[in-house]
Coordinates of C-alpha atoms and ligand atoms in Angstrom, one line a residue:
M1374 CA 107.8 110.6 70.5
E1375 CA 106.3 107.5 71.9
L1376 CA 108.1 104.2 71.1
L1377 CA 105.7 101.3 70.7
Y1378 CA 106.4 97.6 70.9
R1379 CA 105.0 94.8 68.7
S1380 CA 105.1 91.0 68.7
T1381 CA 107.7 89.3 66.5
R1382 CA 104.9 87.0 65.4
G1383 CA 102.4 89.4 63.9
E1384 CA 99.8 90.2 66.5
K1385 CA 98.3 93.5 65.3
K1386 CA 98.2 95.4 68.6
A1387 CA 101.0 97.8 69.4
Y1388 CA 101.9 98.1 73.1
T1389 CA 103.5 100.9 75.2
A1390 CA 106.7 100.0 77.0
S1391 CA 105.0 99.7 80.3
E1392 CA 102.3 97.4 78.9
A1393 CA 105.1 95.2 77.3
V1394 CA 107.0 95.1 80.6
L1395 CA 103.9 94.1 82.5
Q1396 CA 102.9 91.4 80.0
G1397 CA 106.3 89.9 79.4
L1398 CA 105.5 87.8 76.3
A1399 CA 103.1 88.7 73.5
K1400 CA 99.8 86.9 73.3
D1401 CA 100.7 85.1 70.1
G1402 CA 103.8 83.6 71.8
G1403 CA 106.1 86.2 70.1
L1404 CA 108.6 88.5 71.8
F1405 CA 108.0 92.3 72.1
V1406 CA 110.3 94.4 69.9
P1407 CA 110.5 98.2 69.7
D1408 CA 109.3 99.7 66.4
Q1409 CA 112.8 101.0 66.0
I1410 CA 116.0 101.1 68.0
P1411 CA 116.4 104.7 69.2
S1412 CA 119.6 106.6 68.6
L1413 CA 121.6 108.1 71.4
Q1414 CA 120.5 111.8 71.6
R1415 CA 123.9 113.1 72.7
P1416 CA 127.4 112.4 71.3
I1417 CA 128.9 109.3 73.0
S1418 CA 131.8 111.5 74.2
E1419 CA 129.3 113.3 76.5
F1420 CA 128.6 110.1 78.3
A1421 CA 132.2 109.9 79.5
G1422 CA 131.5 112.0 82.6
L1423 CA 128.2 110.3 83.6
S1424 CA 127.7 108.0 86.5
Y1425 CA 126.1 104.6 86.0
Q1426 CA 122.8 105.9 87.2
E1427 CA 122.9 108.9 84.8
T1428 CA 123.8 106.7 81.9
A1429 CA 121.0 104.4 82.8
Y1430 CA 118.5 107.2 82.6
E1431 CA 119.9 108.6 79.3
V1432 CA 119.6 105.1 77.7
M1433 CA 116.4 103.8 79.3
K1434 CA 114.3 106.9 78.7
L1435 CA 114.8 106.3 74.9
F1436 CA 113.2 102.9 75.1
L1437 CA 110.7 103.3 77.9
T1438 CA 109.1 106.4 76.6
D1439 CA 105.8 106.2 78.6
Y1440 CA 107.6 106.2 81.9
T1441 CA 107.9 109.8 83.3
E1442 CA 111.3 111.2 84.2
E1443 CA 110.4 110.9 87.9
E1444 CA 109.3 107.3 87.6
L1445 CA 112.4 106.2 85.7
K1446 CA 114.8 108.0 88.1
Y1447 CA 113.0 106.5 91.0
C1448 CA 113.4 103.0 89.6
I1449 CA 117.1 103.6 88.7
S1450 CA 118.1 105.0 92.1
H1451 CA 116.4 102.2 94.0
A1452 CA 118.0 99.5 91.8
Y1453 CA 121.6 100.7 91.5
D1454 CA 122.3 101.5 95.1
D1455 CA 124.5 99.9 97.8
K1456 CA 123.2 96.5 96.9
F1457 CA 126.2 96.7 94.6
D1458 CA 129.6 96.4 96.3
T1459 CA 131.1 99.2 94.1
K1460 CA 130.0 102.7 93.4
V1461 CA 130.9 102.3 89.7
I1462 CA 128.4 99.4 89.5
A1463 CA 130.1 97.7 86.5
P1464 CA 133.9 98.1 86.7
L1465 CA 136.2 97.5 83.7
V1466 CA 139.4 95.5 84.5
K1467 CA 142.1 95.4 81.9
K1468 CA 144.0 92.1 81.5
G1469 CA 146.2 91.7 78.5
N1470 CA 144.6 93.4 75.6
A1471 CA 141.0 92.9 76.8
Y1472 CA 138.8 94.7 79.2
Y1473 CA 136.7 92.6 81.5
L1474 CA 133.4 94.3 82.2
E1475 CA 132.6 92.9 85.6
L1476 CA 128.8 92.6 85.8
F1477 CA 128.8 90.6 89.0
H1478 CA 129.0 93.2 91.7
G1479 CA 125.3 93.0 92.6
A1480 CA 123.3 91.1 95.3
T1481 CA 123.6 87.6 93.8
I1482 CA 127.1 88.0 92.2
A1483 CA 126.0 87.3 88.6
F1484 CA 125.2 89.6 85.7
K1485 CA 121.5 88.9 86.0
D1486 CA 121.5 91.4 88.9
M1487 CA 122.1 94.2 86.4
A1488 CA 118.6 93.9 85.0
L1489 CA 116.8 92.1 87.8
S1490 CA 117.6 94.8 90.4
I1491 CA 115.5 97.2 88.4
L1492 CA 112.8 95.0 86.8
P1493 CA 110.6 94.8 90.0
Y1494 CA 110.5 98.6 90.1
L1495 CA 109.8 98.9 86.4
M1496 CA 107.0 96.3 86.8
V1497 CA 105.3 97.7 89.8
T1498 CA 105.4 101.2 88.2
A1499 CA 103.9 99.6 85.0
A1500 CA 101.1 98.1 87.0
K1501 CA 100.2 101.4 88.6
K1502 CA 100.4 103.2 85.2
N1503 CA 98.0 100.7 83.7
N1504 CA 95.5 100.5 86.6
C1505 CA 96.2 96.9 87.1
S1506 CA 94.7 95.7 90.4
N1507 CA 95.7 92.0 90.0
E1508 CA 98.6 90.7 92.0
I1509 CA 101.5 90.0 89.6
V1510 CA 102.8 86.5 89.7
I1511 CA 106.4 86.2 88.3
L1512 CA 107.0 82.8 86.8
T1513 CA 110.5 82.0 85.9
A1514 CA 112.6 79.2 84.6
T1515 CA 116.2 79.4 85.5
S1516 CA 119.5 77.6 84.6
G1517 CA 120.8 78.9 87.9
D1518 CA 121.5 82.6 88.0
T1519 CA 118.2 84.2 86.9
G1520 CA 116.3 82.4 89.6
K1521 CA 118.3 83.8 92.5
A1522 CA 118.6 87.3 91.0
A1523 CA 114.8 87.4 90.4
L1524 CA 114.1 86.1 93.9
A1525 CA 116.3 88.7 95.4
G1526 CA 114.8 91.4 93.3
F1527 CA 111.1 90.5 93.9
A1528 CA 111.3 89.2 97.5
N1529 CA 108.8 91.2 99.7
V1530 CA 107.9 93.6 96.8
P1531 CA 104.2 94.4 97.6
G1532 CA 101.8 93.3 94.9
T1533 CA 104.0 90.5 93.6
K1534 CA 104.6 86.8 94.1
I1535 CA 107.5 84.9 92.5
I1536 CA 107.7 81.2 91.5
V1537 CA 111.0 79.9 90.2
F1538 CA 111.5 76.5 88.5
Y1539 CA 115.1 75.2 88.2
P1540 CA 116.5 71.9 86.9
K1541 CA 117.2 69.7 89.9
G1542 CA 120.8 68.6 89.6
G1543 CA 121.4 71.0 86.7
V1544 CA 122.7 74.0 88.7
S1545 CA 125.8 74.4 90.9
P1546 CA 125.6 73.5 94.6
I1547 CA 126.1 77.2 95.5
Q1548 CA 123.5 78.3 93.0
E1549 CA 121.0 75.8 94.5
K1550 CA 121.8 76.8 98.1
Q1551 CA 121.4 80.5 97.1
M1552 CA 117.9 79.8 95.8
V1553 CA 116.6 77.4 98.5
T1554 CA 117.6 79.7 101.3
Q1555 CA 115.7 82.7 99.8
K1556 CA 113.7 84.6 102.3
G1557 CA 110.4 86.4 101.6
D1558 CA 106.7 85.3 102.1
N1559 CA 106.0 85.9 98.4
T1560 CA 108.8 83.5 97.1
W1561 CA 108.6 79.9 96.0
V1562 CA 111.4 77.7 94.6
V1563 CA 110.7 74.4 92.8
G1564 CA 113.2 71.9 91.4
I1565 CA 112.0 69.9 88.4
H1566 CA 113.1 66.5 87.2
G1567 CA 114.3 67.7 83.8
N1568 CA 116.8 70.2 82.2
F1569 CA 116.6 73.9 81.7
D1570 CA 114.8 73.7 78.4
D1571 CA 112.1 71.5 80.0
A1572 CA 111.7 74.2 82.6
Q1573 CA 111.6 77.0 80.1
T1574 CA 109.2 75.1 77.8
G1575 CA 106.9 74.4 80.8
V1576 CA 106.9 78.1 81.8
K1577 CA 106.1 79.2 78.2
A1578 CA 103.2 76.7 78.1
L1579 CA 101.8 78.2 81.4
F1580 CA 102.0 81.7 79.9
N1581 CA 100.1 80.6 76.8
D1582 CA 97.4 78.7 78.8
K1583 CA 94.3 80.8 78.2
K1584 CA 92.1 78.8 80.6
L1585 CA 94.6 79.2 83.4
A1586 CA 94.9 83.0 82.7
E1587 CA 91.1 83.3 83.0
Q1588 CA 91.1 81.3 86.3
M1589 CA 94.0 83.4 87.6
N1590 CA 92.2 86.7 86.7
Q1591 CA 89.1 85.6 88.6
A1592 CA 91.3 84.9 91.6
G1593 CA 93.0 88.3 91.3
F1594 CA 96.3 87.2 89.8
Q1595 CA 98.1 87.6 86.5
F1596 CA 101.4 86.2 85.2
S1597 CA 104.4 88.2 84.2
S1598 CA 107.9 87.1 83.2
A1599 CA 111.2 88.0 84.7
N1600 CA 113.0 85.9 82.1
S1601 CA 115.3 87.6 79.7
I1602 CA 112.5 87.8 77.1
N1603 CA 111.0 90.7 79.0
I1604 CA 112.0 94.0 77.5
G1605 CA 112.3 95.2 81.1
R1606 CA 115.3 92.9 81.3
L1607 CA 116.7 93.7 77.9
V1608 CA 116.7 97.5 78.1
P1609 CA 118.7 97.8 81.3
Q1610 CA 121.3 95.6 79.8
V1611 CA 122.0 98.0 76.9
V1612 CA 123.1 100.5 79.6
Y1613 CA 126.4 98.9 80.5
Y1614 CA 127.6 98.7 76.9
V1615 CA 127.1 102.4 76.5
Y1616 CA 128.7 102.9 80.0
S1617 CA 131.7 100.7 79.2
Y1618 CA 132.5 102.6 76.0
A1619 CA 132.2 105.8 77.9
Q1620 CA 134.5 104.5 80.6
L1621 CA 137.2 103.6 78.0
L1622 CA 136.9 107.1 76.6
A1623 CA 137.1 108.7 80.0
S1624 CA 140.2 106.8 81.0
G1625 CA 141.9 107.5 77.7
E1626 CA 142.1 103.8 76.7
I1627 CA 140.4 104.6 73.4
Q1628 CA 140.0 107.7 71.2
N1629 CA 136.6 109.3 70.5
G1630 CA 134.9 107.3 67.7
E1631 CA 137.3 104.4 67.9
S1632 CA 135.6 101.0 67.5
I1633 CA 135.6 98.3 70.0
N1634 CA 134.6 94.7 69.9
V1635 CA 132.4 93.0 72.5
T1636 CA 132.6 89.4 73.5
V1637 CA 129.7 87.8 75.4
P1638 CA 129.3 84.4 77.0
T1639 CA 125.9 83.5 75.6
G1640 CA 123.0 81.3 76.6
N1641 CA 119.6 82.8 76.0
F1642 CA 121.1 85.5 73.7
G1643 CA 119.8 88.4 75.9
N1644 CA 123.1 89.9 76.9
I1645 CA 124.6 89.9 73.4
L1646 CA 121.4 91.2 71.9
A1647 CA 121.7 94.2 74.3
A1648 CA 125.2 94.8 72.9
Y1649 CA 123.7 94.6 69.4
Y1650 CA 121.1 97.2 70.4
A1651 CA 123.8 99.4 71.8
K1652 CA 125.6 99.2 68.5
Q1653 CA 122.4 100.2 66.6
M1654 CA 122.0 103.2 69.0
G1655 CA 125.3 104.5 67.8
V1656 CA 128.0 103.0 70.1
P1657 CA 131.0 102.3 67.9
I1658 CA 131.0 98.5 68.2
H1659 CA 132.7 96.5 65.4
K1660 CA 132.2 92.8 66.1
L1661 CA 129.9 91.1 68.4
I1662 CA 131.6 87.9 69.5
C1663 CA 129.2 85.2 70.6
A1664 CA 130.8 82.7 72.9
S1665 CA 129.2 79.3 73.5
N1666 CA 130.3 76.2 75.6
D1667 CA 129.9 72.6 74.3
N1668 CA 126.2 73.3 73.7
K1669 CA 127.2 75.2 70.6
V1670 CA 123.9 75.6 68.8
L1671 CA 124.7 79.3 68.3
Y1672 CA 128.1 78.7 66.8
D1673 CA 126.6 76.2 64.4
F1674 CA 123.9 78.7 63.6
F1675 CA 126.3 81.5 62.8
T1676 CA 128.5 79.3 60.7
T1677 CA 125.8 77.4 58.7
G1678 CA 122.6 79.5 59.0
C1679 CA 120.8 76.4 60.4
Y1680 CA 119.5 76.5 63.9
D1681 CA 119.2 72.9 65.1
K1682 CA 118.4 72.0 68.7
N1683 CA 118.2 68.2 67.8
R1684 CA 121.3 67.2 69.8
D1685 CA 122.3 66.0 73.2
F1686 CA 122.0 68.5 76.0
I1687 CA 125.4 68.6 77.6
L1688 CA 125.9 69.5 81.3
T1689 CA 128.9 71.7 81.5
T1690 CA 130.8 73.7 84.1
S1691 CA 129.2 76.9 82.7
P1692 CA 125.6 75.8 83.5
S1693 CA 124.0 79.2 82.8
M1694 CA 124.9 78.7 79.2
D1695 CA 123.6 75.1 78.9
I1696 CA 120.8 76.1 76.6
L1697 CA 119.6 74.6 73.4
I1698 CA 116.8 77.2 72.7
S1699 CA 118.2 80.7 72.8
S1700 CA 114.9 82.6 73.2
N1701 CA 116.1 86.1 72.5
L1702 CA 117.6 85.0 69.2
E1703 CA 114.0 85.4 67.9
R1704 CA 114.4 89.2 68.1
L1705 CA 117.4 89.0 65.8
I1706 CA 115.7 86.6 63.4
Y1707 CA 112.8 89.0 63.2
K1708 CA 115.2 91.9 62.5
I1709 CA 117.1 90.1 59.7
A1710 CA 113.8 88.9 58.2
G1711 CA 113.2 92.6 57.5
A1712 CA 110.7 92.9 60.5
D1713 CA 108.5 90.4 58.7
A1714 CA 106.5 88.7 61.4
N1715 CA 105.1 86.1 59.0
K1716 CA 108.6 84.9 58.1
D1717 CA 109.6 84.9 61.8
A1718 CA 106.5 83.0 62.8
A1719 CA 107.1 80.4 60.1
L1720 CA 110.7 79.8 61.3
M1721 CA 109.6 79.6 64.9
N1722 CA 106.9 77.1 63.8
D1723 CA 109.6 75.0 62.2
L1724 CA 111.5 75.1 65.4
A1725 CA 108.5 74.0 67.4
Q1726 CA 107.6 71.2 64.9
T1727 CA 111.0 69.9 63.9
G1728 CA 113.5 71.4 66.3
K1729 CA 115.2 73.4 63.6
Y1730 CA 115.0 76.1 61.0
V1731 CA 117.2 77.4 58.2
I1732 CA 117.5 81.1 57.4
T1733 CA 117.8 82.4 53.8
D1734 CA 121.1 83.6 52.4
E1735 CA 119.8 87.1 52.4
M1736 CA 119.1 86.9 56.1
K1737 CA 122.5 85.3 56.7
A1738 CA 124.2 88.1 55.0
Q1739 CA 122.9 90.4 57.7
L1740 CA 124.8 88.5 60.4
A1741 CA 128.1 90.0 59.4
D1742 CA 128.3 91.9 62.7
F1743 CA 128.5 88.6 64.6
Y1744 CA 131.3 86.1 65.0
G1745 CA 130.5 82.8 66.8
N1746 CA 132.8 80.2 68.3
Y1747 CA 132.9 77.9 71.3
A1748 CA 135.1 76.6 74.1
T1749 CA 135.2 73.0 75.2
E1750 CA 135.3 72.0 78.8
E1751 CA 139.1 71.4 78.7
E1752 CA 139.7 74.7 76.9
T1753 CA 137.6 76.6 79.5
A1754 CA 139.5 75.1 82.4
N1755 CA 142.8 75.8 80.7
Q1756 CA 141.8 79.4 80.2
I1757 CA 141.1 79.9 83.9
K1758 CA 144.5 78.4 84.8
K1759 CA 146.3 80.5 82.1
M1760 CA 144.6 83.8 83.2
Y1761 CA 145.4 83.0 86.8
E1762 CA 149.0 82.1 86.1
T1763 CA 149.6 85.0 83.7
Y1764 CA 147.7 87.8 85.3
H1765 CA 146.7 86.6 88.8
Y1766 CA 143.1 87.2 87.7
I1767 CA 140.7 84.4 88.6
M1768 CA 137.6 84.3 86.4
D1769 CA 134.5 82.2 86.6
T1770 CA 133.7 79.4 84.1
H1771 CA 131.3 81.5 81.9
T1772 CA 133.7 84.4 81.6
A1773 CA 136.5 81.9 80.8
V1774 CA 134.4 80.6 77.9
A1775 CA 134.2 84.1 76.5
S1776 CA 137.9 84.8 77.2
C1777 CA 138.9 81.6 75.3
V1778 CA 136.6 82.4 72.4
Y1779 CA 138.0 85.9 72.2
D1780 CA 141.5 84.4 71.9
K1781 CA 140.2 82.2 69.1
Y1782 CA 138.7 85.2 67.4
V1783 CA 142.0 87.1 67.4
K1784 CA 143.8 84.1 66.1
D1785 CA 141.2 83.5 63.3
S1786 CA 140.9 87.1 62.2
G1787 CA 144.1 89.0 63.2
D1788 CA 141.8 91.7 64.4
N1789 CA 143.3 93.5 67.3
T1790 CA 140.5 96.0 68.0
K1791 CA 140.2 96.7 71.7
T1792 CA 137.7 94.3 73.2
V1793 CA 135.3 94.4 76.1
I1794 CA 134.6 90.9 77.5
A1795 CA 131.4 90.6 79.5
S1796 CA 132.4 89.0 82.8
T1797 CA 129.1 87.5 83.9
A1798 CA 129.7 85.8 87.2
S1799 CA 132.0 86.0 90.2
P1800 CA 134.3 83.1 90.5
Y1801 CA 132.9 82.6 94.0
K1802 CA 129.7 81.4 92.4
F1803 CA 131.4 78.5 90.6
T1804 CA 134.1 77.9 93.1
R1805 CA 134.6 74.1 92.6
S1806 CA 135.0 74.3 88.8
V1807 CA 137.2 77.3 89.1
M1808 CA 139.5 75.8 91.7
N1809 CA 139.6 72.4 90.0
A1810 CA 140.8 74.2 86.8
I1811 CA 143.6 75.8 88.7
D1812 CA 144.6 72.5 90.5
P1813 CA 142.5 69.3 90.3
S1814 CA 143.6 68.3 93.8
Y1815 CA 141.3 70.9 95.2
D1816 CA 138.4 68.6 94.3
E1817 CA 138.7 66.7 97.6
K1818 CA 137.7 69.8 99.6
G1819 CA 134.2 70.8 100.7
D1820 CA 132.4 73.7 99.0
F1821 CA 133.0 76.3 101.6
E1822 CA 136.6 75.2 102.2
L1823 CA 137.1 75.9 98.5
V1824 CA 135.6 79.4 99.1
D1825 CA 138.4 80.1 101.6
E1826 CA 141.0 78.7 99.3
L1827 CA 139.8 80.9 96.5
N1828 CA 140.0 83.8 98.9
K1829 CA 143.6 83.0 99.7
L1830 CA 144.5 82.6 96.0
S1831 CA 142.8 85.6 94.6
N1832 CA 143.0 88.1 97.5
V1833 CA 139.4 89.1 96.5
A1834 CA 137.1 89.5 99.5
I1835 CA 134.4 86.8 99.9
P1836 CA 131.2 88.4 98.7
K1837 CA 128.3 89.0 101.1
A1838 CA 126.1 86.7 99.0
I1839 CA 128.4 83.8 99.8
Q1840 CA 129.0 84.6 103.4
E1841 CA 125.3 84.7 104.0
I1842 CA 124.5 81.2 102.6
R1843 CA 127.1 79.5 104.7
T1844 CA 124.7 79.4 107.6
A1845 CA 121.3 80.2 106.1
P1846 CA 118.6 77.6 106.7
V1847 CA 116.9 75.8 103.7
L1848 CA 113.4 77.3 103.3
H1849 CA 112.3 75.6 100.0
N1850 CA 112.3 71.9 99.2
R1851 CA 109.5 71.5 96.6
V1852 CA 110.3 69.2 93.7
C1853 CA 108.0 68.2 90.8
D1854 CA 108.0 66.3 87.5
K1855 CA 108.4 68.4 84.3
D1856 CA 104.8 67.7 83.4
Q1857 CA 103.4 68.8 86.8
M1858 CA 104.4 72.4 86.7
K1859 CA 100.8 73.6 86.2
E1860 CA 99.5 71.6 89.2
T1861 CA 102.4 73.0 91.2
V1862 CA 101.5 76.6 90.3
C1863 CA 97.8 76.0 91.0
D1864 CA 98.7 74.5 94.4
I1865 CA 100.9 77.5 95.3
L1866 CA 98.2 80.0 94.3
G1867 CA 95.4 78.1 95.9
L1868 CA 93.6 77.6 92.5
N1869 CA 91.5 74.5 91.5
K1870 CA 93.6 72.1 89.5
Ligands
PLP2241 C1 122.6 84.0 82.1 C2 124.1 83.9 82.1 C3 124.7 83.9 80.9 C4 124.0 83.9 79.5 O1 123.4 85.2 79.3 P1 122.2 85.2 78.2 O2 121.7 86.6 78.3 O3 121.2 84.2 78.6 O4 122.9 84.9 76.9 C5 126.1 83.9 80.9 N1 126.8 83.8 82.1 C6 126.2 83.8 83.3 C7 127.0 83.7 84.5 C8 124.8 83.9 83.3 O5 124.2 83.9 84.5

């Protein structure tokens, strides 16, 4: 049966999966959601023997129903190959009573690789299926990790161009170096004077600019999005929650049917939403623990039912979670509003007009699956130090936020259900913050000296992604004001401004 996708804001048209992948965002500004979340077609115990690639096929075919078996298997085998430094793709590492699901073994050593390795294939396939002859222009706002992962995924993919905007000064030095050294004639990287929300708001405005769309079409271009709002990002992320449950079963860590909890360091709400979808597909997940840093909009939302972005934007050591507008939350809002697009649109309108919205008690009652909490900067650093000293396991700052919030959850609830913690970046990506947490005297050293120190301390090999940028030349140096993003895009594409 074909699964169709609709906008959260009420546009009447239903879209096939490939159309939704190609378009990214709905025309009315809403997000595409499937008409229903499909159930796993085989008992979860049968997944225990499957490889990552096989699991990906079993899960993704249920969401992307208009892709043929051949197309989907082609996309999967080209995405999850030796770009990853381990055959299992997403290993589970047990430390204490938690299992760290390491999602950082791909090309850019952050979890964004899990979806962005496959998105270009899903998109190029979608273009062919829909007889689209325009060149696809990927427009992305990044708080650091998406940008590089998208650049790596789309670089030199025929029929595509990619333009990435990042907040100048708002990403780690290693993140910035990774982006500005990106090769590929079809790649552009632009720093903006503003924060991540400015970049994201600017990109959304470009997507909604009808005049620009017309001008692009005439020149043979069309936009699509590699941001986590694209269902082609969301669906591949469901896979590793199914996979991690199956791995726990296969290794005898849990019994068939036993519930687990999942803890996710959250920014745009994409990763944790994928875990929520996995739960709805039938994976025995009890609590979804949503971890925030000092930008704790989501914690406040889960505790009060009021989403309020009117607050200072705080730059933290976990920059990929420095977000005040968690775009993917809209999909959850739509769901708890009873798939009522009018209600969702009204709340999103409140958000646009006043910077906040309040959900009804009835809606709030449906958030029982979630637990929200946050870790301060000091708590995050202490967690890194504690995990290093106790287990000799060095984690990055984002994972440390999750690890710390997980400890708070256990303390709050007394719930000792076995827990998977999404480990979203390699410590090598945030070396300075990680090493400073272990010993502040490291701060005197240079970025790459710190890489060597981390190597000595952790005994984990320096990833290829880091080795490469040590000597790679800077290829991108464009910077613009936050209100000049349109001019910049027109300039890059050779359109009249
Ligand atoms: C993007 C990112 C996150 C946040 O994930 P969302 O899906 O946006 O909630 C957390 N940690 C790291 C390292 C990331 O790159």
